[in-house]
Short mmCIF file of C-alpha atoms and ligand atoms in Angstrom, two decimals:
data_model
loop_
_atom_site.label_atom_id
_atom_site.label_comp_id
_atom_site.label_asym_id
_atom_site.label_seq_id
_atom_site.Cartn_x
_atom_site.Cartn_y
_atom_site.Cartn_z
CA MET U 267 71.93 22.33 60.28
CA GLU U 268 72.27 22.88 56.52
CA HIS U 269 74.02 20.16 54.51
CA LEU U 270 75.93 20.81 51.27
CA GLU U 271 77.58 18.48 48.76
CA ARG U 272 80.55 19.90 46.87
CA ASP U 273 83.66 18.73 45.03
CA VAL U 274 85.88 20.58 47.50
CA VAL U 275 85.40 22.17 50.92
CA VAL U 276 87.85 24.89 51.97
CA ILE U 277 88.36 25.59 55.68
CA GLY U 278 89.42 29.20 56.29
CA ALA U 279 88.65 32.34 54.23
CA GLY U 280 92.06 34.00 54.50
CA PRO U 281 94.02 34.79 51.32
CA SER U 282 95.17 31.18 50.99
CA GLY U 283 91.77 29.49 51.32
CA LEU U 284 90.09 32.06 49.09
CA SER U 285 92.81 31.76 46.41
CA ALA U 286 92.26 28.00 46.38
CA ALA U 287 88.47 28.38 46.19
CA TYR U 288 88.74 31.06 43.49
CA GLU U 289 90.90 28.83 41.26
CA LEU U 290 88.79 25.74 41.87
CA ASN U 291 85.65 27.68 41.03
CA LYS U 292 87.19 29.03 37.81
CA ALA U 293 88.10 25.48 36.85
CA GLY U 294 84.44 24.44 37.19
CA LYS U 295 84.71 22.57 40.51
CA SER U 296 81.96 23.10 43.07
CA VAL U 297 83.31 24.63 46.30
CA ALA U 298 82.18 25.75 49.75
CA VAL U 299 84.38 27.85 52.07
CA LEU U 300 83.71 27.63 55.81
CA GLU U 301 85.15 30.54 57.82
CA ALA U 302 85.22 30.79 61.62
CA ARG U 303 85.13 34.59 61.85
CA ASP U 304 82.39 37.01 60.85
CA ARG U 305 84.68 38.40 58.13
CA VAL U 306 87.06 37.20 55.42
CA GLY U 307 90.78 38.02 55.21
CA GLY U 308 92.21 36.22 58.27
CA ARG U 309 95.45 37.94 59.23
CA THR U 310 94.67 40.77 56.79
CA TRP U 311 92.13 43.15 58.30
CA THR U 312 91.39 46.84 57.81
CA ASP U 313 89.40 49.46 59.70
CA VAL U 314 88.88 53.23 59.51
CA MET U 315 89.49 55.03 62.81
CA ASP U 316 88.67 58.73 63.13
CA GLY U 317 88.91 58.99 59.34
CA ALA U 318 92.29 57.22 59.05
CA THR U 319 92.73 53.86 57.31
CA ILE U 320 94.33 51.36 59.66
CA GLU U 321 95.83 48.13 58.33
CA ILE U 322 95.47 45.97 61.43
CA GLY U 323 97.15 42.97 59.79
CA GLY U 324 99.26 42.30 56.67
CA GLN U 325 99.67 45.23 54.27
CA TRP U 326 102.95 45.55 52.31
CA ILE U 327 103.82 43.99 48.96
CA SER U 328 107.35 43.71 47.52
CA PRO U 329 108.46 43.45 43.86
CA ASP U 330 109.34 39.74 44.12
CA GLN U 331 105.82 38.84 45.29
CA THR U 332 104.64 37.90 41.83
CA GLY U 333 101.99 35.46 43.08
CA LEU U 334 100.11 38.27 44.82
CA TYR U 335 100.83 40.71 41.97
CA SER U 336 99.32 38.39 39.38
CA LEU U 337 96.22 37.95 41.56
CA ILE U 338 95.65 41.68 42.12
CA ASN U 339 96.23 42.38 38.44
CA GLU U 340 93.54 39.83 37.64
CA LEU U 341 91.19 41.38 40.22
CA GLY U 342 91.86 44.92 38.90
CA ILE U 343 93.34 46.08 42.23
CA GLU U 344 96.08 48.74 42.24
CA THR U 345 99.00 49.54 44.53
CA PHE U 346 100.65 52.72 45.80
CA GLU U 347 104.15 53.45 47.00
CA ARG U 348 104.97 53.71 50.69
CA TYR U 349 106.18 57.21 51.69
CA LYS U 350 110.00 57.01 51.61
CA GLU U 351 111.26 60.56 51.13
CA GLY U 352 113.71 62.09 53.59
CA LYS U 353 116.14 60.78 56.14
CA SER U 354 115.73 57.71 58.33
CA VAL U 355 116.48 57.76 62.06
CA TYR U 356 118.71 55.31 63.95
CA LEU U 357 118.54 55.17 67.75
CA THR U 358 121.86 54.28 69.34
CA GLU U 359 122.30 52.08 72.41
CA GLU U 360 122.79 55.31 74.40
CA GLY U 361 119.42 56.64 73.16
CA GLU U 362 120.77 59.21 70.68
CA ALA U 363 118.57 59.68 67.59
CA ILE U 364 120.73 60.06 64.45
CA ALA U 365 119.17 61.03 61.13
CA TYR U 366 120.92 59.29 58.24
CA GLU U 367 120.69 58.59 54.51
CA GLY U 368 121.53 55.49 52.53
CA ALA U 369 121.40 51.82 53.40
CA ASP U 370 123.99 51.65 56.21
CA PHE U 371 123.11 52.36 59.84
CA PRO U 372 125.20 55.27 61.29
CA VAL U 373 127.41 53.01 63.41
CA ALA U 374 131.20 52.56 63.57
CA GLU U 375 132.83 51.60 60.26
CA SER U 376 134.07 48.38 61.81
CA THR U 377 130.47 47.48 62.77
CA VAL U 378 129.24 48.28 59.25
CA ALA U 379 131.99 46.00 57.88
CA GLU U 380 130.96 43.20 60.26
CA MET U 381 127.31 43.63 59.31
CA ASP U 382 128.24 43.48 55.61
CA LYS U 383 130.15 40.27 56.29
CA LEU U 384 127.13 38.68 58.00
CA VAL U 385 124.77 39.84 55.25
CA LYS U 386 127.13 38.36 52.62
CA LEU U 387 127.20 35.05 54.49
CA MET U 388 123.41 34.95 54.74
CA ASN U 389 123.13 35.80 51.02
CA GLU U 390 125.43 32.92 50.13
CA LEU U 391 123.53 30.44 52.29
CA ALA U 392 120.20 31.64 50.89
CA ALA U 393 121.47 31.30 47.31
CA ASP U 394 122.08 27.59 47.96
CA MET U 395 118.54 27.01 49.17
CA ASP U 396 115.39 26.04 47.30
CA PRO U 397 112.85 27.77 49.57
CA ASP U 398 110.33 25.04 48.76
CA LYS U 399 112.75 22.47 50.20
CA PRO U 400 114.94 24.16 52.84
CA TRP U 401 115.64 20.73 54.37
CA GLU U 402 117.61 19.85 51.22
CA HIS U 403 120.11 22.68 51.78
CA PRO U 404 123.66 21.20 51.77
CA GLN U 405 124.10 22.36 55.40
CA ALA U 406 120.49 21.87 56.49
CA GLU U 407 121.08 19.71 59.54
CA GLU U 408 124.06 21.70 60.80
CA LEU U 409 122.23 25.02 60.40
CA ASP U 410 119.06 23.70 62.00
CA LYS U 411 120.90 22.61 65.14
CA ILE U 412 122.19 26.07 66.04
CA SER U 413 120.10 29.03 67.14
CA PHE U 414 120.29 32.12 64.95
CA HIS U 415 121.58 34.04 67.99
CA HIS U 416 124.55 31.69 68.38
CA PHE U 417 125.10 31.35 64.64
CA LEU U 418 125.60 35.12 64.31
CA ARG U 419 128.06 35.14 67.21
CA GLN U 420 129.89 32.14 65.77
CA HIS U 421 130.71 34.28 62.74
CA CYS U 422 131.12 37.72 64.32
CA THR U 423 132.45 39.15 67.58
CA ASP U 424 130.89 42.60 67.18
CA GLU U 425 127.80 42.41 69.42
CA LEU U 426 126.14 45.46 67.85
CA ALA U 427 126.59 44.01 64.35
CA CYS U 428 124.96 40.74 65.53
CA ASN U 429 122.05 42.62 67.09
CA ASN U 430 121.54 44.85 64.07
CA VAL U 431 121.51 41.90 61.65
CA GLY U 432 119.47 39.74 64.05
CA LEU U 433 116.84 42.49 64.20
CA PHE U 434 115.78 41.95 60.58
CA ILE U 435 114.85 38.31 61.05
CA ALA U 436 114.13 37.88 64.77
CA GLY U 437 112.20 41.00 65.77
CA GLY U 438 111.42 42.04 62.21
CA MET U 439 110.17 38.85 60.56
CA LEU U 440 109.80 35.66 62.60
CA THR U 441 108.89 37.79 65.68
CA LYS U 442 110.58 35.32 68.01
CA PRO U 443 113.76 35.84 70.05
CA ALA U 444 116.81 34.80 67.97
CA HIS U 445 117.69 32.07 70.50
CA THR U 446 114.42 30.18 69.82
CA PHE U 447 114.76 29.43 66.10
CA SER U 448 117.53 27.99 64.00
CA ALA U 449 119.93 29.51 61.50
CA LEU U 450 118.25 27.30 58.87
CA GLN U 451 114.89 28.94 59.62
CA ALA U 452 116.59 32.36 59.25
CA VAL U 453 118.12 31.34 55.90
CA LEU U 454 114.66 30.23 54.72
CA MET U 455 113.27 33.67 55.58
CA ALA U 456 116.00 35.25 53.43
CA SER U 457 115.68 32.71 50.61
CA SER U 458 111.88 33.12 50.50
CA ALA U 459 112.37 36.83 49.76
CA GLY U 460 115.03 36.19 47.08
CA SER U 461 118.03 37.09 49.27
CA PHE U 462 119.01 38.51 52.64
CA ASP U 463 119.80 41.79 50.85
CA ASN U 464 116.12 42.07 49.94
CA LEU U 465 115.04 41.45 53.53
CA VAL U 466 117.27 44.13 55.02
CA ASP U 467 116.27 46.67 52.38
CA GLU U 468 113.02 48.15 53.73
CA ASP U 469 112.52 50.01 50.45
CA PHE U 470 112.29 46.60 48.76
CA ILE U 471 110.47 44.45 51.29
CA LEU U 472 108.02 47.20 52.36
CA ASP U 473 107.78 48.67 48.87
CA ARG U 474 104.10 49.23 48.14
CA ARG U 475 100.61 48.98 49.59
CA ILE U 476 97.25 47.95 48.21
CA VAL U 477 94.73 50.60 47.15
CA GLY U 478 91.62 49.75 49.16
CA SER U 479 93.58 47.60 51.65
CA MET U 480 95.18 44.16 51.78
CA GLN U 481 91.97 42.71 53.23
CA GLY U 482 90.31 44.06 50.09
CA VAL U 483 92.09 41.33 48.08
CA SER U 484 90.24 38.66 50.07
CA LYS U 485 87.01 40.63 49.93
CA ALA U 486 87.28 40.87 46.13
CA MET U 487 87.74 37.09 45.81
CA ALA U 488 84.86 36.41 48.23
CA GLU U 489 82.62 38.79 46.29
CA ARG U 490 83.36 37.01 43.03
CA LEU U 491 82.70 33.64 44.64
CA GLY U 492 79.38 34.78 46.16
CA GLU U 493 77.32 34.09 49.26
CA ASP U 494 76.44 30.54 48.26
CA ILE U 495 80.14 29.63 48.37
CA VAL U 496 81.64 31.58 51.31
CA PHE U 497 79.99 30.95 54.68
CA LEU U 498 81.05 33.07 57.67
CA ASN U 499 80.63 32.26 61.39
CA ASN U 500 81.28 28.58 60.70
CA PRO U 501 84.32 27.32 62.61
CA VAL U 502 85.08 23.74 61.64
CA LEU U 503 85.85 21.76 64.77
CA LYS U 504 85.38 18.24 63.36
CA LEU U 505 86.60 16.72 60.09
CA GLU U 506 85.64 13.18 59.13
CA TRP U 507 87.76 11.73 56.35
CA SER U 508 88.46 8.56 54.38
CA GLU U 509 90.73 8.02 51.35
CA ASP U 510 88.28 9.66 48.94
CA ALA U 511 85.80 11.72 50.95
CA VAL U 512 85.47 14.23 53.77
CA VAL U 513 82.72 15.73 55.89
CA ALA U 514 83.51 19.12 57.43
CA HIS U 515 81.33 20.10 60.36
CA GLY U 516 80.82 23.87 60.71
CA SER U 517 78.53 25.33 63.35
CA SER U 518 75.50 25.75 61.09
CA ILE U 519 76.63 23.93 57.92
CA THR U 520 78.15 20.53 57.16
CA VAL U 521 79.81 19.94 53.81
CA SER U 522 80.45 16.56 52.20
CA ALA U 523 83.19 16.74 49.59
CA LYS U 524 85.82 14.72 47.74
CA LYS U 525 88.70 16.90 48.95
CA VAL U 526 89.38 19.50 51.62
CA VAL U 527 91.79 22.45 51.63
CA LEU U 528 92.77 23.13 55.23
CA ALA U 529 93.71 26.82 54.97
CA VAL U 530 94.14 27.74 58.64
CA PRO U 531 97.45 28.64 60.31
CA PRO U 532 99.39 25.47 61.33
CA ASN U 533 99.16 26.30 65.06
CA LEU U 534 95.38 25.85 64.74
CA TYR U 535 95.38 22.42 63.06
CA SER U 536 94.89 20.78 66.44
CA ARG U 537 91.72 22.81 67.12
CA ILE U 538 90.03 20.38 64.74
CA SER U 539 89.09 16.86 65.79
CA TYR U 540 89.99 14.47 62.94
CA VAL U 541 88.02 11.25 62.58
CA PRO U 542 90.02 9.09 62.23
CA ALA U 543 93.05 10.82 63.79
CA LEU U 544 95.74 12.15 61.44
CA PRO U 545 98.83 9.93 60.98
CA ARG U 546 101.51 10.21 63.69
CA LYS U 547 103.87 12.11 61.34
CA GLN U 548 101.41 14.99 60.99
CA GLN U 549 100.33 14.90 64.64
CA ILE U 550 103.91 15.35 65.81
CA THR U 551 104.87 17.84 63.06
CA HIS U 552 101.98 20.15 63.89
CA GLN U 553 103.17 20.49 67.48
CA HIS U 554 106.44 22.08 66.37
CA GLN U 555 105.00 24.98 64.37
CA SER U 556 104.38 27.91 66.68
CA MET U 557 103.28 31.51 66.25
CA GLY U 558 105.55 34.48 66.76
CA LEU U 559 104.35 37.46 68.76
CA VAL U 560 104.34 41.08 67.66
CA ILE U 561 102.26 44.13 68.52
CA LYS U 562 101.60 46.39 65.54
CA VAL U 563 101.26 49.96 66.86
CA HIS U 564 99.17 52.53 64.97
CA ALA U 565 99.37 56.21 65.86
CA VAL U 566 97.51 58.84 63.81
CA TYR U 567 98.47 62.56 64.04
CA GLU U 568 96.80 65.71 62.71
CA THR U 569 99.63 65.96 60.14
CA PRO U 570 102.65 63.83 59.17
CA PHE U 571 104.84 66.28 61.16
CA TRP U 572 108.07 64.33 60.58
CA ARG U 573 107.89 65.02 56.81
CA ASN U 574 108.25 68.79 57.45
CA GLU U 575 111.44 67.99 59.34
CA GLY U 576 112.90 66.17 56.33
CA LEU U 577 112.30 62.72 57.82
CA SER U 578 110.76 59.73 56.10
CA GLY U 579 109.30 58.31 59.33
CA THR U 580 111.50 55.20 58.91
CA CYS U 581 113.27 54.53 62.22
CA PHE U 582 115.33 51.66 63.58
CA GLY U 583 116.57 50.95 67.10
CA PRO U 584 117.75 47.43 67.96
CA ASN U 585 117.60 48.28 71.67
CA SER U 586 114.34 50.20 71.54
CA LEU U 587 110.96 48.91 72.68
CA VAL U 588 109.68 49.86 69.22
CA GLN U 589 112.44 48.44 67.03
CA GLU U 590 110.97 49.65 63.71
CA LEU U 591 108.78 52.61 62.82
CA TYR U 592 107.39 53.69 59.41
CA ASP U 593 105.20 56.35 57.86
CA ASN U 594 101.99 54.45 57.19
CA THR U 595 99.76 57.26 55.98
CA TYR U 596 97.16 55.93 53.57
CA ILE U 597 97.14 57.46 50.09
CA GLY U 598 95.24 60.77 49.93
CA GLU U 599 94.81 61.19 53.70
CA GLU U 600 95.94 64.51 55.25
CA THR U 601 96.51 63.09 58.70
CA GLY U 602 99.82 61.33 59.34
CA THR U 603 99.96 57.71 60.46
CA LEU U 604 102.94 56.00 62.02
CA VAL U 605 103.18 52.24 62.36
CA GLY U 606 105.60 50.60 64.79
CA PHE U 607 106.41 47.07 65.83
CA ILE U 608 107.01 45.63 69.30
CA SER U 609 108.30 42.13 69.07
CA ASP U 610 108.54 38.94 71.16
CA LEU U 611 109.99 39.61 74.66
CA ASN U 612 109.15 43.32 74.48
CA ALA U 613 105.58 42.40 73.53
CA ASP U 614 105.36 40.05 76.54
CA ALA U 615 106.39 42.93 78.79
CA MET U 616 103.85 45.31 77.26
CA TRP U 617 100.91 43.00 77.90
CA GLU U 618 101.91 42.89 81.59
CA LEU U 619 101.21 46.65 81.91
CA ASP U 620 97.85 48.32 82.31
CA GLU U 621 96.49 50.23 79.31
CA GLU U 622 97.70 53.66 80.44
CA GLN U 623 101.22 52.50 81.29
CA ARG U 624 101.44 50.60 77.99
CA ARG U 625 100.39 53.63 75.93
CA ALA U 626 102.85 55.88 77.81
CA ALA U 627 105.77 53.44 77.37
CA ILE U 628 105.13 52.95 73.66
CA LEU U 629 104.68 56.64 72.82
CA LYS U 630 107.81 57.50 74.81
CA ALA U 631 109.76 54.99 72.70
CA MET U 632 108.36 56.54 69.50
CA ALA U 633 109.18 60.06 70.73
CA ALA U 634 112.79 58.99 71.26
CA TYR U 635 113.04 58.76 67.45
CA LEU U 636 110.82 61.63 66.29
CA GLY U 637 110.53 64.05 69.20
CA GLU U 638 107.78 65.13 71.57
CA LYS U 639 105.15 65.60 68.86
CA ALA U 640 104.93 61.83 68.69
CA LEU U 641 103.51 61.78 72.23
CA GLU U 642 100.07 63.05 71.25
CA PRO U 643 98.35 61.04 68.53
CA LYS U 644 94.62 61.45 67.94
CA VAL U 645 94.27 57.72 67.34
CA PHE U 646 96.32 55.10 69.18
CA TYR U 647 95.55 51.47 68.43
CA LEU U 648 97.40 48.21 69.00
CA SER U 649 96.86 45.18 66.74
CA ASP U 650 96.54 42.22 69.06
CA PHE U 651 96.32 39.04 66.98
CA ALA U 652 97.57 36.98 69.94
CA ALA U 653 94.20 37.58 71.58
CA GLU U 654 92.32 36.45 68.46
CA GLU U 655 91.03 32.91 68.86
CA TRP U 656 91.41 32.13 65.14
CA THR U 657 95.04 33.30 64.86
CA ARG U 658 96.75 33.34 68.32
CA GLY U 659 99.89 35.27 67.47
CA ALA U 660 101.58 37.28 64.70
CA TYR U 661 102.80 37.42 62.07
CA ALA U 662 102.97 33.70 61.40
CA THR U 663 104.21 30.28 62.48
CA SER U 664 107.71 28.87 62.18
CA TYR U 665 109.47 25.82 63.52
CA ASP U 666 111.12 25.60 66.90
CA LEU U 667 114.88 25.02 66.96
CA GLY U 668 115.74 21.88 64.97
CA GLY U 669 112.20 21.42 63.66
CA LEU U 670 112.53 22.63 60.08
CA HIS U 671 114.76 19.88 58.67
CA ARG U 672 113.19 17.23 60.92
CA PHE U 673 109.48 17.91 60.35
CA GLY U 674 109.41 20.25 57.32
CA PRO U 675 109.38 17.51 54.65
CA ALA U 676 105.93 16.37 55.91
CA GLN U 677 104.31 19.79 56.02
CA ASN U 678 103.02 19.91 52.46
CA GLU U 679 102.18 16.22 52.00
CA ASN U 680 98.46 15.72 51.62
CA VAL U 681 96.88 13.17 53.95
CA GLY U 682 94.41 11.33 51.72
CA PRO U 683 91.90 14.03 50.71
CA ILE U 684 93.32 16.68 53.10
CA TYR U 685 95.55 19.39 51.53
CA PHE U 686 97.32 21.87 53.81
CA SER U 687 97.50 25.47 52.57
CA SER U 688 98.96 28.45 54.43
CA SER U 689 101.46 31.26 53.95
CA ASP U 690 103.38 29.54 56.74
CA LEU U 691 104.02 26.48 54.53
CA ALA U 692 105.15 28.47 51.50
CA GLY U 693 108.67 28.62 50.06
CA GLU U 694 108.60 31.85 48.08
CA GLY U 695 106.51 34.37 50.00
CA PHE U 696 106.88 32.39 53.27
CA GLN U 697 104.83 34.09 56.03
CA HIS U 698 103.46 36.65 53.55
CA VAL U 699 100.21 37.11 51.66
CA ASP U 700 102.13 36.23 48.48
CA GLY U 701 102.97 32.82 49.96
CA ALA U 702 99.35 32.35 51.02
CA VAL U 703 98.20 32.97 47.44
CA ARG U 704 100.87 30.66 45.95
CA MET U 705 99.92 27.88 48.36
CA GLY U 706 96.20 28.31 47.67
CA ARG U 707 96.78 28.11 43.93
CA ARG U 708 99.03 25.10 44.29
CA SER U 709 96.50 23.26 46.46
CA ALA U 710 93.85 24.00 43.85
CA ALA U 711 96.12 22.79 41.02
CA ARG U 712 96.96 19.57 42.88
CA ILE U 713 93.29 18.89 43.65
CA ILE U 714 92.15 19.59 40.07
CA ALA U 715 94.79 17.21 38.75
CA ALA U 716 93.70 14.54 41.27
CA LEU U 717 89.98 14.98 40.50
CA ASP U 718 90.55 15.00 36.74
CA GLY U 719 92.98 12.07 36.81
CA THR U 720 95.81 14.17 35.32
CA THR U 721 99.35 14.64 36.59
CA TYR U 722 100.25 17.58 38.79
CA ASP U 723 103.43 19.27 37.63
CA GLN U 724 105.61 19.75 40.74
CA SER U 725 107.25 22.76 39.12
CA TYR U 726 104.01 24.77 39.20
CA ASP U 727 104.98 27.82 41.23
CA GLY U 728 101.60 29.31 41.94
CA VAL U 729 102.35 32.38 39.88
CA ALA U 730 100.60 31.75 36.59
CA THR U 731 96.84 31.73 37.00
CA LEU U 732 95.52 28.25 36.77
CA THR U 733 94.02 28.87 33.34
CA ALA U 734 97.37 30.11 32.04
CA GLY U 735 99.19 27.38 33.92
CA LYS U 736 96.89 24.61 32.74
CA ASP U 737 99.47 23.13 30.39
CA LYS U 738 101.87 22.80 33.29
CA VAL U 739 99.26 21.39 35.65
CA ASN U 740 98.05 18.83 33.17
CA ALA U 741 101.43 18.01 31.68
P1 FDA M 1044 95.11 33.53 57.57
O1 FDA M 1044 95.44 33.36 59.01
O2 FDA M 1044 95.20 34.89 57.01
O3 FDA M 1044 93.67 32.94 57.27
C1 FDA M 1044 93.22 31.75 57.89
C2 FDA M 1044 91.70 31.81 58.06
O4 FDA M 1044 91.26 30.58 58.66
C3 FDA M 1044 91.26 32.92 59.02
O5 FDA M 1044 90.26 33.70 58.38
C4 FDA M 1044 90.71 32.17 60.24
O6 FDA M 1044 89.65 32.86 60.87
C5 FDA M 1044 90.24 30.87 59.60
N1 FDA M 1044 90.15 29.74 60.53
C6 FDA M 1044 91.03 29.35 61.48
N2 FDA M 1044 90.62 28.20 62.08
C7 FDA M 1044 89.44 27.87 61.49
C8 FDA M 1044 88.53 26.79 61.65
N3 FDA M 1044 88.73 25.80 62.54
N4 FDA M 1044 87.41 26.75 60.88
C9 FDA M 1044 87.17 27.74 59.95
N5 FDA M 1044 88.01 28.78 59.76
C10 FDA M 1044 89.13 28.84 60.51
N6 FDA M 1044 102.07 39.73 55.11
C11 FDA M 1044 102.46 40.49 54.07
O7 FDA M 1044 102.52 39.99 52.94
N7 FDA M 1044 102.77 41.80 54.24
C12 FDA M 1044 102.70 42.40 55.47
O8 FDA M 1044 102.94 43.61 55.61
C13 FDA M 1044 102.30 41.60 56.59
N8 FDA M 1044 102.20 42.14 57.84
C14 FDA M 1044 101.51 41.46 58.82
C15 FDA M 1044 101.15 42.12 60.00
C16 FDA M 1044 100.40 41.46 60.97
C17 FDA M 1044 100.04 42.17 62.26
C18 FDA M 1044 100.01 40.10 60.76
C19 FDA M 1044 99.21 39.36 61.79
C20 FDA M 1044 100.37 39.46 59.59
C21 FDA M 1044 101.12 40.13 58.60
N9 FDA M 1044 101.46 39.51 57.40
C22 FDA M 1044 101.95 40.26 56.36
C23 FDA M 1044 101.22 38.07 57.20
C24 FDA M 1044 99.96 37.78 56.38
O9 FDA M 1044 98.87 38.51 56.89
C25 FDA M 1044 99.69 36.29 56.42
O10 FDA M 1044 100.83 35.63 55.89
C26 FDA M 1044 98.47 35.88 55.58
O11 FDA M 1044 97.31 36.54 55.99
C27 FDA M 1044 98.25 34.37 55.74
O12 FDA M 1044 97.15 33.96 54.97
P2 FDA M 1044 96.50 32.54 55.22
O13 FDA M 1044 95.28 32.49 54.37
O14 FDA M 1044 97.54 31.50 55.08
O15 FDA M 1044 96.08 32.53 56.78
#
């Protein structure tokens, strides 16, 4: 067993933990990062299958994600635009595929009007929220006591409008059925992206991709940190702590440090044995943050055949097994890649089938949008983060009904030397790589201020690099 002494130990080499370590290292603090897996990147992960680049985990970046943008600019990493040319396809309840242009689904005018009304309401609620403190929203308690499913129906009697709007947050973002999370949680999702308008605009929220891959952002940070800082294959299962010191026990390395950044998803906090136990507030809070469930489907074809038919590859069907589909061809590749999403209850059903039945059911659902050519991909791969021991779901964690205003205020409080850092605790960029980066930078800024005896400026938003933000941090 190797033993290291550092100023700070970081647990988890996803984008949040690595952003924290990167900033701490730049500020001259000694750091060690202990990572459970044999790779960095956490929920961002890339592979090449039969010559096609497959983003198994997180991949898109939107214009508001300035935390992630400032990091990639610093690392010299570029982005490219998602393929968006041509018509989208909407699949009706009756199974008819309708090609359409513009932002509105091709549904009855009265349904469009009802959807607009719901979107306006969500925009107004989101505008009144500070995403860093959703529990301070003027209607926080009221909104947290009602499920998003019932909230939508409280304000609208058009079932299709409710389902279409629900799709963007339930299946599309939190990846939980709309009856399991609150309207407050839904408003936070909108507020964290700037507005509900931004969330429902796929050209905004799924705007661009990273040249190299999203995992490449973590790899670039790990490379700059070096092998004597980032240690793979070292799950931390025990953390000893006192007011001013910690000892993190990995499988081949222990690290003694003054502070620890716990940069694992909140559903995994209880994998670690804390000595002494965490306070009751954190122990109870951590039980109410649970992972969503989504299967990300990747299908690679000899050519992006839908483009020749004037289609963008963007498809929506609130009643379909695959509720969303996009052209996900990597820049410069001649093959065509589609990516689809199968969320929550539909995902449960898929994992009940054997492999052949599952493949047939999924491809049939994709063919309902784009025709029979979709039935024969040369690569077919399903991202299965629920089966990954060090994630256990996708995309991220959120609170159960009523949990956000009750437990949320405790989520970012440090416990002595322990600082929690995850995209799932972020305000802006909540559940996204951008939020992971912001949280990592904030944890680093808070720790630097504590170690240096200076005051941490609460307004630090994780966007400016720490060097540029030093005035703020030390104000
Ligand atoms: P993350 O989970 O990434 O990293 C945590 C790390 O901690 C992991 O490496 C894990 O192995 C490690 N760990 C866990 N327990 C440990 C222990 N006890 N000891 C040591 N290490 C431990 N976002 C986005 O911006 N755009 C997108 O398009 C998508 N799409 C998307 C698709 C899919 C399928 C998924 C699963 C996720 C996304 N996301 C996304 C979300 C995005 O990937 C996610 O928000 C960030 O990766 C979270 O970064 P963190 O560093 O907070 O956690």
